[in-house]
Amino acid sequence: MTRPELPAEARDYERMMGMVTGYWVTQIVRAAAMYNLAGHLEAGTNTPEEIAEAESTDPDATRRLLRACASLGLMTSDDGVHYAGTSLLNTLHKDAPNSLHYFAVSQSAPGHWLPWGRFPEAVRTGDHQVRAAHGEATVFDYFAGHREEASFFTESMTNLSVAAAVDVAAVLDTRGVRFALDLGGASGHVVRAMMRADPELHGGVFDLPHVVPAAAEAARAEGLAERFTVIGGDFFEEVPAADLYVLKYILHDWDDDSCVRILKNCRASLVDGGRVVVVDHLVGGIGEPGLAPLMDMNMLDMTGGREREMSEFDALFTAAGLRRVKVSTAGAFAVIEAVPAA
């Protein structure tokens, strides 16, 4: 039966109802990820009773969850008993190439969920809400005491990095670059993708001392160890010399003064002829749809950082003695290249 066209007022009502109840969907998706629905359906465990037995969940609640997931387009059922996953559900599969499994779990867990419950206060004060929600200075301090949730967050960042790394490597020209350094790069997904694309490139990761061993192990596993270096340190203090610095998803975590400090350290150690590459979301014009303005609200609430317009990036570069020379697109990210201003 074809649904009749709704009048404009009714469409607005329906759309706003979807916005107001959006957090319901977030937690339904969280449950779908936590209980591995994509994996179960792929393996043929496809009834509510079978999934409930496998996951030790309530059978009736599981049946209702699957029905709700079907209403969201995550799965289908011809008989109301046996379910099949859709390509949308597959984005929650742990092993999917562009998996969002851990992102779905971490973003809806208490570390993020409770500060977001105080979002109006973030707008009123301009301050992030982690301290008020958790009694910690930063969300990373919170994670230090909540290791399982921290592991989910780390895996979620890996999900996003894996998806973006190949796109970033594809748009960066590394000819003539002797050493590329991934600042705050964790396990180094981006620089390793660059090294795979350019067999002559030497690369490395500069991150906190307890983080870099994972990058070294990842490089060994890919056969890149001979061209790969890990260095522990703090990019607010200084950074090692390099031809090319990559800052993926770094500047958006910090206020302007902190960003300028990081970029000045890059400028001070940059080898002659080198570049600084910033990979971040780029906020477009007013009313332009996309993830960037929403992620900006996440930064406001969670870190005190921000997503930026191009003019704001340019102001950071100028304050750090750099100038923008190129902008490329890599998936959802802007790849912004800068060189010394003089």
XYZ file of C-alpha atoms in Angstrom:
342
model
C 0.000 0.000 0.000
C 1.422 3.352 -1.059
C 1.639 5.935 1.694
C -0.105 9.192 0.749
C 1.997 12.330 0.479
C 2.004 14.177 3.812
C 1.377 17.916 3.972
C 4.433 20.049 4.785
C 3.402 20.579 8.415
C 3.040 16.845 8.985
C 6.388 16.150 7.323
C 8.072 18.659 9.623
C 6.392 17.062 12.631
C 7.559 13.610 11.563
C 11.091 14.822 10.875
C 11.336 16.556 14.258
C 9.988 13.469 15.988
C 12.831 11.539 14.409
C 15.334 14.109 15.675
C 13.943 14.140 19.215
C 13.980 10.349 19.466
C 17.338 9.985 17.734
C 19.001 8.821 20.937
C 16.667 5.816 20.953
C 18.156 4.779 17.624
C 21.677 5.306 18.966
C 21.112 2.811 21.756
C 19.352 0.309 19.478
C 22.398 0.412 17.208
C 24.645 0.039 20.252
C 22.781 -3.115 21.266
C 22.950 -4.462 17.700
C 26.726 -4.021 17.801
C 27.247 -5.325 21.340
C 25.242 -8.472 20.672
C 26.996 -9.077 17.351
C 23.800 -9.278 15.313
C 25.685 -8.863 12.027
C 27.983 -11.755 12.870
C 25.177 -14.030 14.048
C 23.005 -13.460 10.980
C 25.969 -13.995 8.678
C 26.690 -17.309 10.407
C 23.066 -18.477 10.102
C 22.064 -17.856 13.717
C 18.982 -16.024 12.566
C 16.073 -16.370 14.994
C 15.529 -14.353 18.160
C 15.669 -17.505 20.273
C 18.994 -18.629 18.784
C 20.563 -15.211 19.193
C 19.228 -14.889 22.747
C 20.756 -18.248 23.651
C 24.104 -17.303 22.091
C 24.243 -13.909 23.819
C 22.479 -14.777 27.112
C 19.782 -12.164 26.489
C 16.059 -12.265 27.162
C 14.306 -14.036 24.229
C 11.306 -11.716 24.083
C 13.433 -8.574 24.390
C 15.706 -9.951 21.661
C 12.715 -10.566 19.375
C 11.592 -6.980 19.908
C 15.122 -5.684 19.269
C 15.307 -7.520 15.934
C 11.892 -6.152 14.949
C 13.075 -2.613 15.742
C 16.285 -3.190 13.781
C 14.224 -4.311 10.803
C 12.217 -1.082 10.998
C 15.520 0.818 10.754
C 16.622 -1.104 7.664
C 19.275 -3.120 9.468
C 17.664 -6.467 8.643
C 14.736 -8.112 6.892
C 12.417 -11.015 7.643
C 10.007 -12.809 5.343
C 8.256 -14.796 8.059
C 8.788 -12.765 11.232
C 10.914 -15.566 12.653
C 14.054 -15.824 10.544
C 16.062 -12.663 9.922
C 18.682 -11.644 7.371
C 21.125 -8.773 7.674
C 21.302 -5.906 5.185
C 24.340 -4.088 3.838
C 23.581 -1.377 6.406
C 23.858 -3.880 9.267
C 27.138 -5.093 7.791
C 28.755 -1.769 8.744
C 28.453 -3.047 12.336
C 30.279 -6.284 11.530
C 33.613 -6.385 13.361
C 35.401 -7.651 10.260
C 33.807 -5.376 7.635
C 36.352 -3.326 5.645
C 34.765 -0.051 6.784
C 33.434 -1.325 10.095
C 31.770 1.072 12.533
C 31.246 -1.621 15.148
C 33.437 -0.156 17.868
C 32.502 3.417 16.988
C 28.850 2.505 17.582
C 29.708 0.949 20.940
C 32.092 3.640 22.194
C 30.075 6.696 21.199
C 27.003 5.420 23.026
C 28.845 4.244 26.157
C 28.951 6.307 29.384
C 32.223 8.072 28.563
C 30.541 9.997 25.750
C 26.889 9.430 26.590
C 26.849 11.152 29.985
C 28.682 14.333 28.908
C 26.307 14.588 25.952
C 23.440 14.512 28.454
C 24.799 17.866 29.642
C 25.169 19.361 26.166
C 23.024 22.485 26.818
C 25.441 23.343 29.641
C 28.360 23.095 27.168
C 26.610 25.676 24.998
C 25.848 27.912 27.986
C 29.422 27.898 29.307
C 31.546 27.069 26.263
C 33.280 24.378 28.336
C 33.389 20.635 27.737
C 31.302 18.526 30.105
C 33.603 15.595 30.920
C 34.626 17.046 34.279
C 31.013 17.684 35.287
C 29.841 14.250 34.135
C 32.783 12.117 35.257
C 34.912 14.207 37.617
C 37.897 13.937 35.264
C 39.870 16.678 33.507
C 39.628 14.972 30.101
C 37.864 12.008 28.574
C 41.264 10.332 28.280
C 41.674 10.571 32.065
C 38.262 8.921 32.344
C 39.369 6.143 30.014
C 42.431 5.496 32.177
C 40.081 4.205 34.868
C 37.707 2.424 32.500
C 39.925 0.138 30.478
C 37.264 -1.859 28.640
C 35.541 1.288 27.420
C 38.942 2.726 26.546
C 39.652 -0.317 24.393
C 36.361 0.199 22.566
C 37.290 3.831 21.917
C 40.760 2.882 20.682
C 39.265 0.308 18.337
C 36.739 2.885 17.123
C 39.551 5.268 16.211
C 41.207 2.378 14.389
C 37.949 1.831 12.467
C 37.982 5.451 11.311
C 41.710 5.503 10.564
C 41.656 2.338 8.475
C 38.835 3.716 6.375
C 40.599 7.048 5.811
C 44.247 5.977 5.568
C 44.172 4.662 2.010
C 42.249 7.729 0.793
C 44.752 10.072 2.445
C 47.729 8.175 1.031
C 46.192 8.351 -2.443
C 46.084 12.157 -2.520
C 49.485 12.869 -0.935
C 52.485 13.212 -3.236
C 55.454 11.727 -1.357
C 57.994 11.917 -4.174
C 61.238 13.256 -2.739
C 60.078 12.825 0.872
C 62.740 11.077 2.913
C 60.905 10.763 6.230
C 57.192 11.200 6.991
C 56.147 11.381 10.639
C 52.605 10.662 11.835
C 52.164 12.940 14.875
C 49.830 11.519 17.493
C 49.375 8.674 15.029
C 48.737 5.843 17.527
C 49.339 2.646 15.523
C 50.241 4.644 12.417
C 47.529 3.625 9.964
C 47.977 6.718 7.823
C 51.764 6.690 7.531
C 51.798 2.933 6.951
C 49.313 3.381 4.094
C 51.617 6.046 2.670
C 54.574 3.648 2.937
C 52.644 0.873 1.207
C 51.803 3.275 -1.611
C 55.429 4.485 -1.889
C 57.989 1.690 -1.442
C 60.802 4.262 -1.118
C 59.240 6.197 1.730
C 60.542 5.928 5.286
C 57.979 6.747 7.938
C 57.286 6.727 11.627
C 54.933 7.527 14.478
C 55.491 10.108 17.199
C 53.139 9.608 20.137
C 53.144 9.133 23.893
C 55.701 6.536 25.005
C 53.095 3.978 26.106
C 51.347 4.199 22.715
C 54.155 3.740 20.179
C 54.897 0.021 20.756
C 51.629 -0.818 19.008
C 52.800 1.103 15.941
C 56.097 -0.782 15.866
C 54.282 -4.107 16.065
C 51.857 -3.125 13.297
C 54.766 -2.130 11.044
C 56.520 -5.446 11.707
C 53.354 -7.356 10.865
C 53.190 -5.603 7.484
C 56.864 -6.096 6.676
C 57.627 -2.378 7.002
C 59.893 -2.506 10.041
C 63.100 -1.673 8.140
C 61.595 1.617 6.934
C 59.647 2.424 10.103
C 60.573 4.339 13.263
C 58.664 4.925 16.481
C 59.484 7.818 18.815
C 57.895 8.540 22.170
C 57.282 12.107 23.260
C 54.874 15.017 23.596
C 54.094 17.195 20.573
C 53.402 20.130 22.897
C 57.074 20.099 23.876
C 58.875 19.383 20.591
C 58.757 17.065 17.599
C 61.564 15.211 15.780
C 62.790 16.477 12.411
C 60.924 15.272 9.317
C 60.182 16.211 5.698
C 56.483 15.621 6.114
C 54.334 15.819 9.223
C 50.865 14.286 9.191
C 48.346 15.406 11.823
C 45.234 13.324 11.284
C 42.331 14.025 13.617
C 44.678 15.898 15.962
C 43.964 19.632 15.740
C 40.218 19.198 16.211
C 40.853 17.967 19.761
C 42.420 21.263 20.843
C 41.716 24.957 21.237
C 43.420 27.475 18.947
C 46.336 28.276 21.268
C 47.162 24.581 21.668
C 46.962 24.032 17.913
C 49.326 26.924 17.235
C 51.756 25.477 19.762
C 51.730 22.104 17.965
C 52.127 23.718 14.549
C 54.951 25.984 15.747
C 56.811 22.909 16.961
C 56.335 21.377 13.519
C 57.586 24.564 11.862
C 60.661 24.636 14.085
C 61.701 21.061 13.252
C 60.582 20.891 9.622
C 63.344 19.955 7.198
C 63.976 22.480 4.394
C 61.426 21.975 1.638
C 59.108 20.049 3.944
C 55.362 20.162 4.497
C 52.829 19.937 7.291
C 49.669 18.005 6.401
C 46.503 18.424 8.465
C 43.750 15.841 7.969
C 40.490 16.935 9.550
C 36.867 17.622 8.825
C 36.263 20.932 7.084
C 33.199 22.956 8.038
C 31.447 24.308 4.954
C 28.919 27.084 4.473
C 25.938 27.756 6.715
C 23.259 25.136 6.090
C 25.600 22.790 4.242
C 24.791 19.254 5.418
C 27.451 16.838 6.565
C 29.257 15.379 9.542
C 31.574 18.338 10.227
C 29.158 20.696 12.038
C 27.842 17.792 14.116
C 31.352 16.632 14.977
C 32.047 20.225 15.999
C 29.340 19.878 18.640
C 30.960 16.642 19.813
C 34.259 18.481 20.209
C 32.551 21.296 22.118
C 30.985 18.835 24.526
C 33.803 16.291 24.869
C 37.192 17.989 24.477
C 36.955 21.752 24.244
C 38.272 21.481 20.679
C 36.467 22.291 17.443
C 36.029 21.528 13.767
C 37.111 24.486 11.647
C 36.332 26.425 8.506
C 39.148 27.011 6.038
C 39.645 30.577 7.238
C 40.180 29.253 10.769
C 42.802 26.775 9.583
C 44.507 29.579 7.681
C 44.620 31.683 10.859
C 46.290 28.814 12.729
C 48.849 28.392 9.960
C 49.625 32.115 9.879
C 50.097 32.254 13.649
C 52.513 29.306 13.412
C 54.561 30.729 10.538
C 53.019 28.508 7.877
C 50.898 29.072 4.777
C 48.397 26.808 3.058
C 49.391 25.597 -0.412
C 46.956 22.802 -1.269
C 43.660 21.224 -0.219
C 42.517 17.765 -1.304
C 39.571 15.572 -0.362
C 39.998 12.083 1.096
C 36.609 10.558 1.846
C 34.980 12.668 4.553
C 38.222 14.494 5.321
C 40.056 17.503 3.981
C 43.793 17.039 3.447
C 45.333 20.481 3.966
C 48.999 21.001 3.083
C 51.060 23.882 4.439
C 54.680 25.006 4.097
C 56.793 27.582 5.930
C 55.591 31.125 5.231
C 59.116 32.399 4.804
